[in-house]
PDB file of N, CA and C in Angstrom:
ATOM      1  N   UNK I   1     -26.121 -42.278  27.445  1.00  0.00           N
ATOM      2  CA  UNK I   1     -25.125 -41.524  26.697  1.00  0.00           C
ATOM      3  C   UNK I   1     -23.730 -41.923  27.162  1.00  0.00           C
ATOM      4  N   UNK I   2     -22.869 -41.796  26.735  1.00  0.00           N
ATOM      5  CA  UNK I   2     -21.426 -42.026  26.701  1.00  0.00           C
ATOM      6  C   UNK I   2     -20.627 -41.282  25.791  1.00  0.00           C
ATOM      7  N   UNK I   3     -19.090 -41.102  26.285  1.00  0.00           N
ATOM      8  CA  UNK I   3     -18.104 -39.575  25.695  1.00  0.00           C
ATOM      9  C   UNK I   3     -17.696 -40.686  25.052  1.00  0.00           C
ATOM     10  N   UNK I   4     -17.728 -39.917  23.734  1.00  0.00           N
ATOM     11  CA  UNK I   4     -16.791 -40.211  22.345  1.00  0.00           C
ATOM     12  C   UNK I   4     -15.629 -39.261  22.344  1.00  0.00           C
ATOM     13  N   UNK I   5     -14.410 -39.979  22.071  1.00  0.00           N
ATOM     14  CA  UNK I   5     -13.308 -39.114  21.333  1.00  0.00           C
ATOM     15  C   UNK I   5     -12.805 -39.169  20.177  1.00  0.00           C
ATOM     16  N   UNK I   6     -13.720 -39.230  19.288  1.00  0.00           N
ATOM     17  CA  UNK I   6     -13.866 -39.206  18.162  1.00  0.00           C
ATOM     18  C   UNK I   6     -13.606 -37.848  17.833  1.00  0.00           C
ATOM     19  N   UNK I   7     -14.057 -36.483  18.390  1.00  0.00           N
ATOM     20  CA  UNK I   7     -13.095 -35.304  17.521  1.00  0.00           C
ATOM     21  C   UNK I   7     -11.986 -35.279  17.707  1.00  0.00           C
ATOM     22  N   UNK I   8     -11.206 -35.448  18.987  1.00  0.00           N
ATOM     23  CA  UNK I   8      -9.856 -35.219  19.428  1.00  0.00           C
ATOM     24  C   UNK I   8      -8.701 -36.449  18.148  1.00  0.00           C
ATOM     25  N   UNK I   9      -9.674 -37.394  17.703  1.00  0.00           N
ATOM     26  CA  UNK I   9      -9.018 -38.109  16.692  1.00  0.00           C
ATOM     27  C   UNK I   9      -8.828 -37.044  15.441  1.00  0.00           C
ATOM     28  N   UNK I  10      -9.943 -36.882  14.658  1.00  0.00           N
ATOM     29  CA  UNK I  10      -9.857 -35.695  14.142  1.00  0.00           C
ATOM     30  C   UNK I  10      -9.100 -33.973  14.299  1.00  0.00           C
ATOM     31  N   UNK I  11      -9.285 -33.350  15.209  1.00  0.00           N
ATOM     32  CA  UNK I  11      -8.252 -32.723  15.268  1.00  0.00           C
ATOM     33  C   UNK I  11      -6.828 -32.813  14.985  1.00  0.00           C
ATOM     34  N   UNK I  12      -6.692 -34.486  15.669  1.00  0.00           N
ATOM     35  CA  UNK I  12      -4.974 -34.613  15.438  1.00  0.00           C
ATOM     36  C   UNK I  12      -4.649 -34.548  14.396  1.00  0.00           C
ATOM     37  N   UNK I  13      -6.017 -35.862  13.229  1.00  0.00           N
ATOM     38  CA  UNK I  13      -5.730 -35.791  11.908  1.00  0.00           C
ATOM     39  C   UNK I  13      -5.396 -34.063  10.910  1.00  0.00           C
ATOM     40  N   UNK I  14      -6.421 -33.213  11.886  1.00  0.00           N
ATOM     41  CA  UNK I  14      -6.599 -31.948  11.043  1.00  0.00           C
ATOM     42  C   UNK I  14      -4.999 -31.348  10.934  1.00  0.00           C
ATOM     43  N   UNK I  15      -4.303 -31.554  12.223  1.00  0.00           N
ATOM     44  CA  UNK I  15      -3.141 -30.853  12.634  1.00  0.00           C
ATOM     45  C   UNK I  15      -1.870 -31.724  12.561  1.00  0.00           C
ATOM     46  N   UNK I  16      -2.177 -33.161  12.029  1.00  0.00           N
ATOM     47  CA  UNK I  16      -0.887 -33.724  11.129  1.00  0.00           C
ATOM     48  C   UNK I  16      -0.032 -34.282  12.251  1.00  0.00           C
ATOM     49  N   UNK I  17      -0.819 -34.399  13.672  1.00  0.00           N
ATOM     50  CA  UNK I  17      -0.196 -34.482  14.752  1.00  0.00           C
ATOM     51  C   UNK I  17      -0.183 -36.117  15.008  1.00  0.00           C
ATOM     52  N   UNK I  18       0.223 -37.030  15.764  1.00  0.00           N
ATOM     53  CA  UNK I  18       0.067 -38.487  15.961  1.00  0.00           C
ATOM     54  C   UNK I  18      -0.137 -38.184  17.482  1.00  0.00           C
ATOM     55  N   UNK I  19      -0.714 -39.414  18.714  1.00  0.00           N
ATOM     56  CA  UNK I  19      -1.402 -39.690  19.356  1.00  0.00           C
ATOM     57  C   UNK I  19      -0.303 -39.280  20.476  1.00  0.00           C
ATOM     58  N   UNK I  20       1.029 -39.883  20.033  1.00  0.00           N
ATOM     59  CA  UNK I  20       2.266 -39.646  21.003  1.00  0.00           C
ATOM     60  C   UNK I  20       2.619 -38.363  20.830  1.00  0.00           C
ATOM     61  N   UNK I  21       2.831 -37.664  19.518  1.00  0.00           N
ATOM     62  CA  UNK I  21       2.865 -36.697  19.810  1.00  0.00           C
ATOM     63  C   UNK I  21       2.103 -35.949  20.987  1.00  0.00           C
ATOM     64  N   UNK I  22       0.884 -36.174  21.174  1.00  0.00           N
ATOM     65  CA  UNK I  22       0.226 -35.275  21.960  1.00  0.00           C
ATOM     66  C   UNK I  22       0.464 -35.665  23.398  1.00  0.00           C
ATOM     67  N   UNK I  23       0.720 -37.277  23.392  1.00  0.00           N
ATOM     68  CA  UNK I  23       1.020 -37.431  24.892  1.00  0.00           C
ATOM     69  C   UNK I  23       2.085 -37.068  25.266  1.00  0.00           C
ATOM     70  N   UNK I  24       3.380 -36.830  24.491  1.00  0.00           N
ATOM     71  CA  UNK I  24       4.263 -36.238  25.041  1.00  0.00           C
ATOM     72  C   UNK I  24       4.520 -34.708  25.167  1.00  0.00           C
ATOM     73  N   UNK I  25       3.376 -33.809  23.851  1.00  0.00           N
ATOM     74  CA  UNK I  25       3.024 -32.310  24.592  1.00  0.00           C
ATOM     75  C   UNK I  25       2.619 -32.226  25.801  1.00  0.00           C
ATOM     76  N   UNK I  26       1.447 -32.777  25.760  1.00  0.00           N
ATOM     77  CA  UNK I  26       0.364 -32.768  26.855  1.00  0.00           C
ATOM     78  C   UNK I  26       0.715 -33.294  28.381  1.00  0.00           C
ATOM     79  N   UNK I  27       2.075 -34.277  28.097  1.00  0.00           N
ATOM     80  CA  UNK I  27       2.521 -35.068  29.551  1.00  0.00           C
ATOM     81  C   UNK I  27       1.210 -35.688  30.083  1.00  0.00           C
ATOM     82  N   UNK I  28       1.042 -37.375  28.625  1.00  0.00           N
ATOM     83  CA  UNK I  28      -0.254 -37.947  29.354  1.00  0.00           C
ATOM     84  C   UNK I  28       1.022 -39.097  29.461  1.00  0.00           C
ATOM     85  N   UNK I  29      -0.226 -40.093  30.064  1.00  0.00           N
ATOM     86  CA  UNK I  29       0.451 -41.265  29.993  1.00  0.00           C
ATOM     87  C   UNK I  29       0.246 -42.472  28.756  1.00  0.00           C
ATOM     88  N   UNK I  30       0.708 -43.220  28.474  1.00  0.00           N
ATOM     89  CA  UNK I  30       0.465 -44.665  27.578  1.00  0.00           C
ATOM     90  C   UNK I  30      -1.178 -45.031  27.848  1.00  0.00           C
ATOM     91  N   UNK I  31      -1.375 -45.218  29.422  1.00  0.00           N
ATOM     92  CA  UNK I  31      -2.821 -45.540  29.337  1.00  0.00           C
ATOM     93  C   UNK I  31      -3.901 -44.375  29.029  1.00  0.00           C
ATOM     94  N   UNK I  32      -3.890 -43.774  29.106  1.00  0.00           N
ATOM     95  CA  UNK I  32      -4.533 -42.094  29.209  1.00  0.00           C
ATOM     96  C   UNK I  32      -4.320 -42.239  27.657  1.00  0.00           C
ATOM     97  N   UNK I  33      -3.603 -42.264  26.934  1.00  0.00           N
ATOM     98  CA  UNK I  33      -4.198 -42.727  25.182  1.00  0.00           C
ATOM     99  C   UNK I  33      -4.908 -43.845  25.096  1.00  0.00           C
ATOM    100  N   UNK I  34      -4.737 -44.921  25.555  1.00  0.00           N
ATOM    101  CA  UNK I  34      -4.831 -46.298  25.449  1.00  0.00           C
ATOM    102  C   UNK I  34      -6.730 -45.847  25.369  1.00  0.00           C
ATOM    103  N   UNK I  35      -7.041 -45.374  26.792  1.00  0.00           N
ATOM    104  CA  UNK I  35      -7.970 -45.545  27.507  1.00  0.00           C
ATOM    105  C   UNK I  35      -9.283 -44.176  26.629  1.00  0.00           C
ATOM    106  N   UNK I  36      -8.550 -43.565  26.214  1.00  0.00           N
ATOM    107  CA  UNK I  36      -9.214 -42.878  25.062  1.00  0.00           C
ATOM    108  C   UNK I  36      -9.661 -43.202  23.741  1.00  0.00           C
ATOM    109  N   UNK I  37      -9.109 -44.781  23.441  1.00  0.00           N
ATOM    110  CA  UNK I  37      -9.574 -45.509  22.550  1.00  0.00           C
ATOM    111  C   UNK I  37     -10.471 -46.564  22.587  1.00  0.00           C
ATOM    112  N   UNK I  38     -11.199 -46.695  24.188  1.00  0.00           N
ATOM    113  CA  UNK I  38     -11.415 -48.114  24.156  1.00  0.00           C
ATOM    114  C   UNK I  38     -13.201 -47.486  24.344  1.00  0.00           C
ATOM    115  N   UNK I  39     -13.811 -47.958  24.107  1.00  0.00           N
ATOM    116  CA  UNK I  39     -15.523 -46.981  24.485  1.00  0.00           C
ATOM    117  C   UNK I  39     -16.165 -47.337  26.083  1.00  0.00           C
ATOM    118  N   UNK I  40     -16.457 -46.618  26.638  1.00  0.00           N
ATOM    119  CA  UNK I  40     -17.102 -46.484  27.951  1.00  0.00           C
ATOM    120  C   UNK I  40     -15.425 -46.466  28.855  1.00  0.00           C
ATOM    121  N   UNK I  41     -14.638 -45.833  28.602  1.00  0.00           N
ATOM    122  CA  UNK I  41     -13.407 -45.678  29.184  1.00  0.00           C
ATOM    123  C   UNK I  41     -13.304 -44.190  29.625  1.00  0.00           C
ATOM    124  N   UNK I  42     -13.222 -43.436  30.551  1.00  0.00           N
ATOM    125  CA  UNK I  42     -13.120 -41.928  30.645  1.00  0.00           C
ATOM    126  C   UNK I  42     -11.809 -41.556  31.242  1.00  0.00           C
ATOM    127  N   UNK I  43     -11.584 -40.543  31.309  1.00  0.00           N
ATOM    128  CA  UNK I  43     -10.753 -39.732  31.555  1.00  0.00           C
ATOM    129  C   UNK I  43     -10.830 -38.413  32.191  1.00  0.00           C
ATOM    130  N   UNK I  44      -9.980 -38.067  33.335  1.00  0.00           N
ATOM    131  CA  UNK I  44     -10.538 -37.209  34.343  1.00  0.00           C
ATOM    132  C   UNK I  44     -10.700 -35.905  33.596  1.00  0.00           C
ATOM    133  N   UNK I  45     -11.483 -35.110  34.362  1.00  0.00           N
ATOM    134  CA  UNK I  45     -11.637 -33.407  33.637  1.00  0.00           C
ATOM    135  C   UNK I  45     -10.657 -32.495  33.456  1.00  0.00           C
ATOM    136  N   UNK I  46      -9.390 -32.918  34.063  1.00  0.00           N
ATOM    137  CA  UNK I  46      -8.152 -32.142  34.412  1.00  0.00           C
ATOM    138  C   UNK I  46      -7.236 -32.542  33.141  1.00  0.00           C
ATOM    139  N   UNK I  47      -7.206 -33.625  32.977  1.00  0.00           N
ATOM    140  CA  UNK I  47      -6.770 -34.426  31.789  1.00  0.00           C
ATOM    141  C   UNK I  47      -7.466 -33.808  30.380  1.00  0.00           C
ATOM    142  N   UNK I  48      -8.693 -33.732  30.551  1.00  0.00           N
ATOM    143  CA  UNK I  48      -9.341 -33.412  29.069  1.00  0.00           C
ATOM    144  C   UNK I  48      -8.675 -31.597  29.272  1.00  0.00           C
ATOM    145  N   UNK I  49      -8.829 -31.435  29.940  1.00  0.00           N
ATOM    146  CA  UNK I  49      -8.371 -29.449  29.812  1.00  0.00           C
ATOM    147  C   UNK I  49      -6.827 -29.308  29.683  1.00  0.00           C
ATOM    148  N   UNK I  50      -5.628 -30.576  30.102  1.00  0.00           N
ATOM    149  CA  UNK I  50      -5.095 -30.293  29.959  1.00  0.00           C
ATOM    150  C   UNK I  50      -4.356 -30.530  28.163  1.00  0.00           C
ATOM    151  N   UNK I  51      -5.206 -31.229  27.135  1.00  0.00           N
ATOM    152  CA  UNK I  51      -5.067 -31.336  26.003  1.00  0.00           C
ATOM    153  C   UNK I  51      -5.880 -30.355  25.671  1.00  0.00           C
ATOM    154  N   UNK I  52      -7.101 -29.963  25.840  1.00  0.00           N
ATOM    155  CA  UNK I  52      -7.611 -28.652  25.171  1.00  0.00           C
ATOM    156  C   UNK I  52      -5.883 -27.402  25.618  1.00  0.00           C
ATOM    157  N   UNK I  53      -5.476 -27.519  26.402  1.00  0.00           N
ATOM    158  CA  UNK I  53      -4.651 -26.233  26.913  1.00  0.00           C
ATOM    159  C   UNK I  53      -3.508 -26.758  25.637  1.00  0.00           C
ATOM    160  N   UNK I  54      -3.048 -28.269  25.380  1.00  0.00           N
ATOM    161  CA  UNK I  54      -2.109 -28.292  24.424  1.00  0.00           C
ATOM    162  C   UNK I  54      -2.675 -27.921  23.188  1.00  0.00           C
ATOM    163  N   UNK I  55      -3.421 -28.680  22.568  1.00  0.00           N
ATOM    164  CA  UNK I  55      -4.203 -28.047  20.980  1.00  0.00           C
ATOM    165  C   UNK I  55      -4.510 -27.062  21.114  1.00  0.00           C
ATOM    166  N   UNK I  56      -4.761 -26.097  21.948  1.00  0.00           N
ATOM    167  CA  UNK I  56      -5.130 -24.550  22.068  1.00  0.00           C
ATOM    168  C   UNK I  56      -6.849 -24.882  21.480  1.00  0.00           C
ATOM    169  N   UNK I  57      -7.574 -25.915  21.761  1.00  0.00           N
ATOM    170  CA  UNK I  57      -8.666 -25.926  21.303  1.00  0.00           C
ATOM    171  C   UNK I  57     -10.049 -25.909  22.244  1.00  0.00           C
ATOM    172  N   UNK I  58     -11.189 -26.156  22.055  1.00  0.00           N
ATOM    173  CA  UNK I  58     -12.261 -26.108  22.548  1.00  0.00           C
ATOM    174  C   UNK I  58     -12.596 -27.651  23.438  1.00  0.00           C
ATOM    175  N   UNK I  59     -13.182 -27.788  24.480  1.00  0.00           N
ATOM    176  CA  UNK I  59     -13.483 -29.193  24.896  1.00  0.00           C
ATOM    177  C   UNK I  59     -14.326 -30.117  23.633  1.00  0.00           C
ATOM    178  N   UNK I  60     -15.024 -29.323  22.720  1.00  0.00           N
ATOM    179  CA  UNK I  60     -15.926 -29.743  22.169  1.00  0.00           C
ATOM    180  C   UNK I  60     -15.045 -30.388  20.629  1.00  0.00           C
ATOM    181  N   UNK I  61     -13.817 -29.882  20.505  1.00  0.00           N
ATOM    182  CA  UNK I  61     -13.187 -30.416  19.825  1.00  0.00           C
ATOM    183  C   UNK I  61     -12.401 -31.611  20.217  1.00  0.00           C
ATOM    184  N   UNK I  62     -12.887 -31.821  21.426  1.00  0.00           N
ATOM    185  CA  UNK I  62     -11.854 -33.162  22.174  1.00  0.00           C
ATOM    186  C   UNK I  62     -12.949 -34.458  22.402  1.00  0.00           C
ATOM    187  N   UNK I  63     -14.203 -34.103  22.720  1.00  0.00           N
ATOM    188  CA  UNK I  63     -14.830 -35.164  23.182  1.00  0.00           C
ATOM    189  C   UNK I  63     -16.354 -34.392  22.178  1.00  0.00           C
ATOM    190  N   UNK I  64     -16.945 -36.103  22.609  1.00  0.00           N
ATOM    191  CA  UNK I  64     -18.481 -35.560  22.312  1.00  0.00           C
ATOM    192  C   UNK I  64     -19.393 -36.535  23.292  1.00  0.00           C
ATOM    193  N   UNK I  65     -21.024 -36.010  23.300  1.00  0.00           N
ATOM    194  CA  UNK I  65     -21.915 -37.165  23.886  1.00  0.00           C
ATOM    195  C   UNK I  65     -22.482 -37.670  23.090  1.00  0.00           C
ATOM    196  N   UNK I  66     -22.546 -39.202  22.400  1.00  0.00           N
ATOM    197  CA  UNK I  66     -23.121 -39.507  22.038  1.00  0.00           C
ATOM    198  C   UNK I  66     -24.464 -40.662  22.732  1.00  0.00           C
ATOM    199  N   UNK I  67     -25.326 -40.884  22.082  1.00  0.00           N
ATOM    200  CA  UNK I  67     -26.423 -41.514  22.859  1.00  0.00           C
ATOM    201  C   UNK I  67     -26.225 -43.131  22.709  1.00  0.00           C
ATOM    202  N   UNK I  68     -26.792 -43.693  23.798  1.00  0.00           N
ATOM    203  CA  UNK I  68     -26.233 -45.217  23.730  1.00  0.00           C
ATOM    204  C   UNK I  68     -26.959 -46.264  22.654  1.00  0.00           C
ATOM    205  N   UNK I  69     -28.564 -45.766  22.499  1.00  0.00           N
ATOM    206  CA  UNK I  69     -29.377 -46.697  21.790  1.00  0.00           C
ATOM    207  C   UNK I  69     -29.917 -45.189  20.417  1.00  0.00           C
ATOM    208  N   UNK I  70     -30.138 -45.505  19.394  1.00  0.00           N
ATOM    209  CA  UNK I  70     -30.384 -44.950  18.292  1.00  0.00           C
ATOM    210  C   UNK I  70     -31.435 -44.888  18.323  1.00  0.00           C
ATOM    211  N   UNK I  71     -32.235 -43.001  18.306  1.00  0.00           N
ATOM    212  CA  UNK I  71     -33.302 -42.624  18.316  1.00  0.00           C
ATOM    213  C   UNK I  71     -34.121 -43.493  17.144  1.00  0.00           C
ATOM    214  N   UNK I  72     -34.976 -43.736  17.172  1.00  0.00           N
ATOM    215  CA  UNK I  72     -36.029 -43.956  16.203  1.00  0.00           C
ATOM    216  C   UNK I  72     -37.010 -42.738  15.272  1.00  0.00           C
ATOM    217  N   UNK I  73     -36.666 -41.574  15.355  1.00  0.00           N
ATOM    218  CA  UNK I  73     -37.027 -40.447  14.827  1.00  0.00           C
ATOM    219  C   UNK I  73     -38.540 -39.768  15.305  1.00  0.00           C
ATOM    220  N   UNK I  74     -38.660 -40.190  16.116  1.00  0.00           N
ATOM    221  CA  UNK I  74     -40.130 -39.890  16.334  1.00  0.00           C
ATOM    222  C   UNK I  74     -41.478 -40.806  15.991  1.00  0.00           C
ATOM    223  N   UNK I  75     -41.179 -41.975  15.530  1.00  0.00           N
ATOM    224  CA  UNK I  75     -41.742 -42.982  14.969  1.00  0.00           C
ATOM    225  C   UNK I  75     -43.111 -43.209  16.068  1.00  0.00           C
ATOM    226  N   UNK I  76     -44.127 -44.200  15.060  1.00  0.00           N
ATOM    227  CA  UNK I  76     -45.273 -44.198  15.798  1.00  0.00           C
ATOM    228  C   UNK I  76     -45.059 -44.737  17.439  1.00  0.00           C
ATOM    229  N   UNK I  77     -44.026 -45.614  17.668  1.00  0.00           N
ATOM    230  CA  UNK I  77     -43.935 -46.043  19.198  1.00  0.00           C
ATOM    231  C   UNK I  77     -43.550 -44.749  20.123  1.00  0.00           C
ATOM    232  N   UNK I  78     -43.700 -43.846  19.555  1.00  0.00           N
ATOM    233  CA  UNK I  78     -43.115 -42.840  20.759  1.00  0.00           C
ATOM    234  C   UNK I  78     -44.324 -41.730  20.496  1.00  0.00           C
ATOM    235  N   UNK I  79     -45.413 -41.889  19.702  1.00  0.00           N
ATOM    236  CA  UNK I  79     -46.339 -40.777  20.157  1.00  0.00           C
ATOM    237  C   UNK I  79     -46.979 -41.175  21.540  1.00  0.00           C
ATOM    238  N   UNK I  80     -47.730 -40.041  21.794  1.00  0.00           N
ATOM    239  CA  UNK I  80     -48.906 -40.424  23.470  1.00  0.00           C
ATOM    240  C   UNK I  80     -49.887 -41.009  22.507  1.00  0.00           C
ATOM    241  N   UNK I  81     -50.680 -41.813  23.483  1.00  0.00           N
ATOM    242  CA  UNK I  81     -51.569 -42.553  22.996  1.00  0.00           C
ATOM    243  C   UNK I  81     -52.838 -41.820  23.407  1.00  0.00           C
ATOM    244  N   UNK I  82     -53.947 -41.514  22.850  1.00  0.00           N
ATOM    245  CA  UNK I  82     -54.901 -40.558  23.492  1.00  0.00           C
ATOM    246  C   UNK I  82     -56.247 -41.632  23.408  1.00  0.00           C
ATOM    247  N   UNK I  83     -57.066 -41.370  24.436  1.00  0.00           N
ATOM    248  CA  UNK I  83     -58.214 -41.952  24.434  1.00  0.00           C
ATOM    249  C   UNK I  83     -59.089 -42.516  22.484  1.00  0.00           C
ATOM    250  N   UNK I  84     -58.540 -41.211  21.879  1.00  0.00           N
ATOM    251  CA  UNK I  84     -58.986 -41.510  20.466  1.00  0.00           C
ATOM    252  C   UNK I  84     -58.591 -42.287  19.445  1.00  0.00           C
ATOM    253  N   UNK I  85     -56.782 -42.950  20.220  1.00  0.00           N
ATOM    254  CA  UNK I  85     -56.239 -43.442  19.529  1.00  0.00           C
ATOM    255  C   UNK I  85     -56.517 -45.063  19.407  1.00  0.00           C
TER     256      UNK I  85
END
């Protein structure tokens, strides 16, 4: 798994806001956006709370987990195999 910030993109879009805008509410830095765009890039926990504290929003509106390899749905390679099978 690996954090997406894929809502915190969204939010901004929801709230008409741009990226600088928020780094200059929030007092991030250039890389601290930068580094929120690039994938497997993180950002400390103090940092993510301190943009939830600017958007007045939820963590869950800032980040997400997504999974690294795409489930296969339950497909025949993932049942147990039983003596009968």
């Amino acid at each position: 798994m690996h954090i997406s910030y894929k809502p915190l993109w969204h939010t901004l879009i929801e709230r008409n806001m741009t990226k600088e805008e928020l780094r200059v509410a929030a007092g991030l830095t250039s890389n601290m956006i930068a580094n929120m765009g690039k994938e497997g890039k993180h950002i400390r926990m103090d940092t993510l709370a301190r943009i939830c504290e600017t958007l007045h929003c939820d963590i869950t509106d800032v980040i997400e987990l997504v999974d690294d390899e795409p489930s296969n749905g339950g497909k025949a390679n993932d049942r147990i195999k039983t003596k009968d099978s």
